[in-house]
XYZ file of C-alpha atoms in Angstrom:
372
model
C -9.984 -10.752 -1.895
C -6.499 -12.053 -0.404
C -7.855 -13.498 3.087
C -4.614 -15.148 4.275
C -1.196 -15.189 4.097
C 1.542 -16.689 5.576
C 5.682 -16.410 4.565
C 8.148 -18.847 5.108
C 12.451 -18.398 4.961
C 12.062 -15.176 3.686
C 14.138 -12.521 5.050
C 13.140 -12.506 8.953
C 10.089 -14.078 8.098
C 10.622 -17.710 9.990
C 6.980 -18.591 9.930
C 4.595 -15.596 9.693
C 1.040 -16.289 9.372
C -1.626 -12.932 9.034
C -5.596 -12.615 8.079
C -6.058 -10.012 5.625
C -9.032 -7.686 5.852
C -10.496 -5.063 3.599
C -8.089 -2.329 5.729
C -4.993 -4.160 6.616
C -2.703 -2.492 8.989
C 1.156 -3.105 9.836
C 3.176 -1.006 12.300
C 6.285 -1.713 14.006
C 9.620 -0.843 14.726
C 12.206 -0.225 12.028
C 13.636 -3.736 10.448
C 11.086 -5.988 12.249
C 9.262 -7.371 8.657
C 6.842 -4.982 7.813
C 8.069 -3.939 4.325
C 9.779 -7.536 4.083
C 5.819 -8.981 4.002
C 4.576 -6.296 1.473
C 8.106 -7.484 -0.828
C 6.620 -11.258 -0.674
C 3.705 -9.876 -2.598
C 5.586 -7.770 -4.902
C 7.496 -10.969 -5.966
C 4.785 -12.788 -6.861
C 3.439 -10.348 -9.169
C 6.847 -9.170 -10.440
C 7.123 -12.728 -11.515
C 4.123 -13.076 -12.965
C 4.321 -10.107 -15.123
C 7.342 -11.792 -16.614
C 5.252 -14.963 -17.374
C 7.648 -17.167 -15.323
C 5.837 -17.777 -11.799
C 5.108 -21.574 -12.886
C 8.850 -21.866 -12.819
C 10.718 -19.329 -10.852
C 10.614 -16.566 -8.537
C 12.504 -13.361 -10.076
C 13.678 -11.508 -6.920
C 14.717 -8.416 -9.134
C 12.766 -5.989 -10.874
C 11.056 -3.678 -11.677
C 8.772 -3.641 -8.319
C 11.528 -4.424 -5.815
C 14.958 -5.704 -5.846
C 16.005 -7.904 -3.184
C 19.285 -9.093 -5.123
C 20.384 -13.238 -4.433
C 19.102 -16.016 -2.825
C 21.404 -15.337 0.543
C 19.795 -11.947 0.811
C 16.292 -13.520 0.639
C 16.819 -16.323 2.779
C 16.117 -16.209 6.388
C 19.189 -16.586 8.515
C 19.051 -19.226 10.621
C 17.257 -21.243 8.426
C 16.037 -24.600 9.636
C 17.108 -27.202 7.206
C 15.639 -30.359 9.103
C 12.202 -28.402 8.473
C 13.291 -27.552 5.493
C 15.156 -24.367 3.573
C 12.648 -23.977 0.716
C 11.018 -19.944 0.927
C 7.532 -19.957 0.447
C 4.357 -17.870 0.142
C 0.576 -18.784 0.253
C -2.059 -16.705 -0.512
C -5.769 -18.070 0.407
C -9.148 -16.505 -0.837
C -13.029 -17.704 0.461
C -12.787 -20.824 -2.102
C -8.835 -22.420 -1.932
C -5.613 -21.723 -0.871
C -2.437 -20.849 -3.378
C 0.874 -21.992 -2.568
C 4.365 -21.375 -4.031
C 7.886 -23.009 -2.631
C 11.462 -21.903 -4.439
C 14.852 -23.888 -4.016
C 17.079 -21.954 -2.271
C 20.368 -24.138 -2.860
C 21.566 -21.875 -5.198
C 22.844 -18.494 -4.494
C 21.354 -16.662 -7.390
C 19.040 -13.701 -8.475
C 16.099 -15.881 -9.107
C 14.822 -19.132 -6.800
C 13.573 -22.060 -9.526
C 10.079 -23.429 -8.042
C 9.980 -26.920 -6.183
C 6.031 -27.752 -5.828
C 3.385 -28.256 -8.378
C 2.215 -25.912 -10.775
C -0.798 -27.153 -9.845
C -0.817 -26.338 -6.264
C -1.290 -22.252 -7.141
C -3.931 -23.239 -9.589
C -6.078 -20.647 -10.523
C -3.835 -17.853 -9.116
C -4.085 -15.082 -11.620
C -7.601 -14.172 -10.781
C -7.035 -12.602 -7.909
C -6.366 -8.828 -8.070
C -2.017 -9.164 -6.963
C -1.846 -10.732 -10.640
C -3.982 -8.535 -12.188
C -4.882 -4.657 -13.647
C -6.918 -3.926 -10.016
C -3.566 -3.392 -8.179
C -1.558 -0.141 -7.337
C 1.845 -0.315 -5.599
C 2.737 3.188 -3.848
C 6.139 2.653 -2.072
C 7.621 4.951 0.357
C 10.231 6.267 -2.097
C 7.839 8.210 -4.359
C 8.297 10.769 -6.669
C 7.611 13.851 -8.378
C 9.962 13.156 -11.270
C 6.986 12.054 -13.774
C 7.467 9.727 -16.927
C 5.292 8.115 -19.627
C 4.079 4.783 -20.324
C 0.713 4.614 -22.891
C 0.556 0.923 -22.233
C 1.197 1.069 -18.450
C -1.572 3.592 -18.366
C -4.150 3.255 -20.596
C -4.041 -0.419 -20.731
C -2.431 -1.494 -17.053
C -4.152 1.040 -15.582
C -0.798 1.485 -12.869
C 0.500 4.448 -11.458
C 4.028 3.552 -10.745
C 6.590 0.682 -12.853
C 9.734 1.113 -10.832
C 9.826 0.664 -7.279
C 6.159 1.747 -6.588
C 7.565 5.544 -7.334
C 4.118 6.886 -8.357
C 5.689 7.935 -11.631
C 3.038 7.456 -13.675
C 0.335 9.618 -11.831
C 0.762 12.819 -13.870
C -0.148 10.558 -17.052
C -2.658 8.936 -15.823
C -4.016 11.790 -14.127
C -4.324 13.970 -17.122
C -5.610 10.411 -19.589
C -8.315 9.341 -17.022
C -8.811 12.485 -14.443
C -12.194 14.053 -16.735
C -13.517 10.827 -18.029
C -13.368 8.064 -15.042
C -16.274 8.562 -12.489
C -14.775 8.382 -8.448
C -17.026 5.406 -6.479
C -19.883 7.222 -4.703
C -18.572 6.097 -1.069
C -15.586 8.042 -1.654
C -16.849 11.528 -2.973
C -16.043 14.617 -0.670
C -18.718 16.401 0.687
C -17.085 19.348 -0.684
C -17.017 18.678 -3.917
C -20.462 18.092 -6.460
C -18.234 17.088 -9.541
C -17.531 13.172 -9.413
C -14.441 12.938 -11.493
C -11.497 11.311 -10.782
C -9.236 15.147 -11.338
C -11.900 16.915 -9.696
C -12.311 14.696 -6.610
C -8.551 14.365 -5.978
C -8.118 18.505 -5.698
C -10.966 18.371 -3.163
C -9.245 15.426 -1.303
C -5.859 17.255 -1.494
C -7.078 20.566 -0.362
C -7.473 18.519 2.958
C -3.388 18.262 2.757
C -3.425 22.127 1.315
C -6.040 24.648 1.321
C -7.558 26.115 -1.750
C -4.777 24.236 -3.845
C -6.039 22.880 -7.583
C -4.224 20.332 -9.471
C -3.330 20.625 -13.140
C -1.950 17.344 -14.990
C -0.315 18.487 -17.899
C 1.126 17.274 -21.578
C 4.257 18.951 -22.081
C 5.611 17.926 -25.661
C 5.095 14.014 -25.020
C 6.076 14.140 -21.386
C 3.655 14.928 -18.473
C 3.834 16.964 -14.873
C 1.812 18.178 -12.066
C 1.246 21.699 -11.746
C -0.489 23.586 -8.791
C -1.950 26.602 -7.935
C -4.282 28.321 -4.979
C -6.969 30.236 -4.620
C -6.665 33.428 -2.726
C -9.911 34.715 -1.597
C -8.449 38.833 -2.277
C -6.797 37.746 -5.660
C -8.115 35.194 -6.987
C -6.175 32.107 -8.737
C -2.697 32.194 -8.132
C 0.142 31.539 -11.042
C 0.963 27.390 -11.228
C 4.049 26.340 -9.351
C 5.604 23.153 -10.233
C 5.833 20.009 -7.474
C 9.186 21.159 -6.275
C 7.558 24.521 -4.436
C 4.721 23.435 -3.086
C 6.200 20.884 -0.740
C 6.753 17.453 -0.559
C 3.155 16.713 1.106
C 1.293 17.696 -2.056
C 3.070 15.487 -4.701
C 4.077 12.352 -1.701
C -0.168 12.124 -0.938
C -0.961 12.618 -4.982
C -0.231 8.778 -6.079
C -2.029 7.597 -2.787
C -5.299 9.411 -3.168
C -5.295 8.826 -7.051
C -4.729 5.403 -6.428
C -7.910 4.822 -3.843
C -10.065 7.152 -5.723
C -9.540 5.479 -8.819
C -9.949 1.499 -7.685
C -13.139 -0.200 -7.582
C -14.019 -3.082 -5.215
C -12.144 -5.878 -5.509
C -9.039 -3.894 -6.269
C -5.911 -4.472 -4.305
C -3.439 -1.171 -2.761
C -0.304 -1.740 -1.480
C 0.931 1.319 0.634
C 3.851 2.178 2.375
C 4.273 5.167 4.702
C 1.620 7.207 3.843
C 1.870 9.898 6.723
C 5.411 10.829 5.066
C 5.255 14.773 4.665
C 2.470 15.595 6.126
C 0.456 17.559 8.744
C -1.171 15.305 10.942
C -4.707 16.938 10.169
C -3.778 15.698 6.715
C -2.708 12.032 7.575
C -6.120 11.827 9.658
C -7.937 12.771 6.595
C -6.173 10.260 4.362
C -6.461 7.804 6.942
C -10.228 8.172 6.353
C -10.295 7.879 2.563
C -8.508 4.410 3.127
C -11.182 3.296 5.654
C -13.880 4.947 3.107
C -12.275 3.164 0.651
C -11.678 -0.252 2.786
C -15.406 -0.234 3.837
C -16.606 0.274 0.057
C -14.603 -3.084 -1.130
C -11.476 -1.860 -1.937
C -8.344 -3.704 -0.114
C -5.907 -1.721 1.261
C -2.608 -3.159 3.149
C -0.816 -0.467 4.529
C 2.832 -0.035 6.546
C 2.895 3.147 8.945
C 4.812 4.470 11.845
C 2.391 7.214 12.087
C -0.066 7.630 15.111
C -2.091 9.574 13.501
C -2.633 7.256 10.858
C -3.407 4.715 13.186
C -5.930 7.144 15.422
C -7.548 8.708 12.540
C -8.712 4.556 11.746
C -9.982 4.146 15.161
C -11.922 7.587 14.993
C -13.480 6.026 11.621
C -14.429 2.692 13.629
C -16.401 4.931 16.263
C -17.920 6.984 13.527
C -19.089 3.850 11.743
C -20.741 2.465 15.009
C -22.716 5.704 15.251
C -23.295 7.076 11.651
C -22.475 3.723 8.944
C -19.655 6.442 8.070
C -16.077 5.234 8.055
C -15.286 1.335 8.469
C -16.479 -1.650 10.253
C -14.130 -3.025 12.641
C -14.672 -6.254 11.092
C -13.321 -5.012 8.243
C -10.084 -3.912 9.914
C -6.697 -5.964 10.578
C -4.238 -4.053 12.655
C -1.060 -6.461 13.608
C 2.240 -5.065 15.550
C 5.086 -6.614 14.087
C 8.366 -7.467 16.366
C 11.273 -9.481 16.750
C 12.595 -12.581 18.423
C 15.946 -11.680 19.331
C 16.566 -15.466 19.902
C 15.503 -16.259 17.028
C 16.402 -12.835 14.785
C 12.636 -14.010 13.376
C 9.291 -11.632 12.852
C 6.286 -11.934 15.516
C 2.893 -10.834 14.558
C 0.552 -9.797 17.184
C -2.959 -8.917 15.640
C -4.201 -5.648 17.868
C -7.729 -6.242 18.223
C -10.257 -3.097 17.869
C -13.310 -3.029 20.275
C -16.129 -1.085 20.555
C -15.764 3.156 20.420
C -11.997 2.277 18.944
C -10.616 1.414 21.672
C -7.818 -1.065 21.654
C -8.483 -4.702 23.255
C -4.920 -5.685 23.612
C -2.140 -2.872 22.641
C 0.942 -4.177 23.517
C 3.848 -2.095 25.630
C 5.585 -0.878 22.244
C 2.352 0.419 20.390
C 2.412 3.994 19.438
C 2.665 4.731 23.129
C 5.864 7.209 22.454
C 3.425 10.803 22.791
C 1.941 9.297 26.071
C 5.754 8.560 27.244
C 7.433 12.084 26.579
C 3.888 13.673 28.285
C 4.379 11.508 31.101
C 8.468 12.654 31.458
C 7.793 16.477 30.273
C 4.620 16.130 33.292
């Protein structure tokens, strides 16, 4: 598991420095680094896959596209510290460290330090098949990939879409078994297809899903039960609504990793009901708790209580997650600077907050307070 990281000259990242934990959290305003830190990641691995990370860092393609070295460099870069970008990752045994020239304006940075310093990188689960990237600009426009699938084992190629998830749905959704820790209560049957319509029926009621193979291509149909008429017809993803088919690539994605794996998540609260966020709030601390590592970006309060309920369930019932097992960091800006602060938001007993600073998700108890 990734345990630290900290960016360096990238985008408004000056200096940032986080611990990772099994449930990693980051909230914030608009443009203060949030999605910035998740790209840092991306880079690595989009590098990697290329089999050019001992030399360069590709900031194009296909999991995000930053475009030259001016847009990746921070902006009032310090040269007497130095103008290289960088990115470490550390685990429980070392620490893995990559710097990039930045003297060139170009669409990839060539790498200054030693190979040697990153040694042993491509064991941890960024580089490898445990690792699902589901961005904020998903889809329902499904396509095919028999190696991404069946062999990568990814949901999405381009841009974290999700626009694998009908394929891999309908390949692995009868034949791969769901981790106990993450079953519904509702449902006996521990496949992955099976376990993701009970999941999404928390987004929808009574709603099945139905990965199909349409002549070499592959789509998501749905339908409902109706307790006076039984099954409905199928409707396709387009008139449902856009909570069915924007949760689908999240939940398949947790329900189908094992410990060890590594989610990256942005906005998952997009579309939907906020009975629905709470609930997929708690498959990520279900999931967080069971070994799986989750960093996710929200703006979504009810993302953020739904974790705190878990944390208070877990004290009482081992149900949910362990605060210890929880990172939660508001990211802002230094206007002086134009740089990212972290501030870690610490979780104490019964959920409550420790230290929630002024800004944090304290909107709902503003407009009360005026409406009052």
């Amino acid at each position: 598991m990734i345990e630290k990281l900290r960016i360096k000259n990238f985008k408004s990242h000056k200096d940032t420095s986080i611990a990772l934990g099994h449930l990693t959290v980051l909230c914030g305003q608009n443009g203060v680094g949030k999605s910035s830190l998740i790209q840092a990641l991306l880079l690595l691995r989009q590098t990697n896959l290329k089999n050019k990370l001992n030399e360069i860092l590709d900031l194009n393609s296909p999991l995000c596209f930053i475009g030259k070295t001016k847009d990746a460099l921070y902006l009032y870069v310090d040269k007497v510290r130095g103008d290289e970008i960088s990115i470490i990752l550390g685990d429980n045994d070392q620490e893995y460290s990559w710097a990039f020239d930045t003297s060139k304006d170009s669409s990839f940075l060539t790498r200054l330090n030693d190979i040697n310093d990153s040694d042993g990188y491509n064991t941890l689960s960024l580089f490898t098949n445990d690792f699902q990237y589901i961005s904020a600009a998903r889809s329902a426009d499904y396509e095919n990939d028999d190696y991404e699938v069946q062999i990568q084992r990814q949901l999405s190629i381009k841009k974290g879409k999700g626009e694998l998830t009908a394929q891999y749905l309908y390949t692995f959704g009868k034949v791969t078994k769901v981790n106990d820790n993450l079953l519904h209560p509702s449902e006996p049957d521990t496949y992955l297809l099976s376990q993701t319509t009970a999941w999404e029926r928390e987004i929808s009621k009574g709603v099945n899903i139905k990965p199909k193979d349409v002549g070499g291509g592959y789509e998501i149909k749905y339908s409902f039960i109706n307790s006076n008429f039984g099954e409905t017809e199928e409707f396709s993803s387009e008139n449902v609504g856009f909570g069915l088919s924007y949760s689908l690539p999240i939940i398949v994605a947790i329900l189908s990793a094992t410990p060890g794996s590594l989610l990256l998540i942005e906005n998952p609260e997009a579309h939907l009901h906020p009975y629905g966020q709470s609930k997929l709030a708690e498959l990520m601390c279900l999931a967080g708790q069971a070994g799986v590592q989750i960093i996710v970006e929200t703006h979504s309060d009810h993302i953020i209580n739904g974790i705190l309920v878990q944390c208070k369930k877990y004290e009482k019932s081992q149900f949910g997650i362990d605060k210890k097992n929880l990172k939660i960091y508001s990211f802002d800006r230094d206007e002086t600077e134009h740089a990212t602060v972290s501030t870690e938001v610490i979780v104490d007993a019964g959920g409550k907050l420790q230290n929630r600073p002024s800004s944090f998700f304290d909107q709902i108890g503003k407009d009360i307070r005026a409406l009052i």
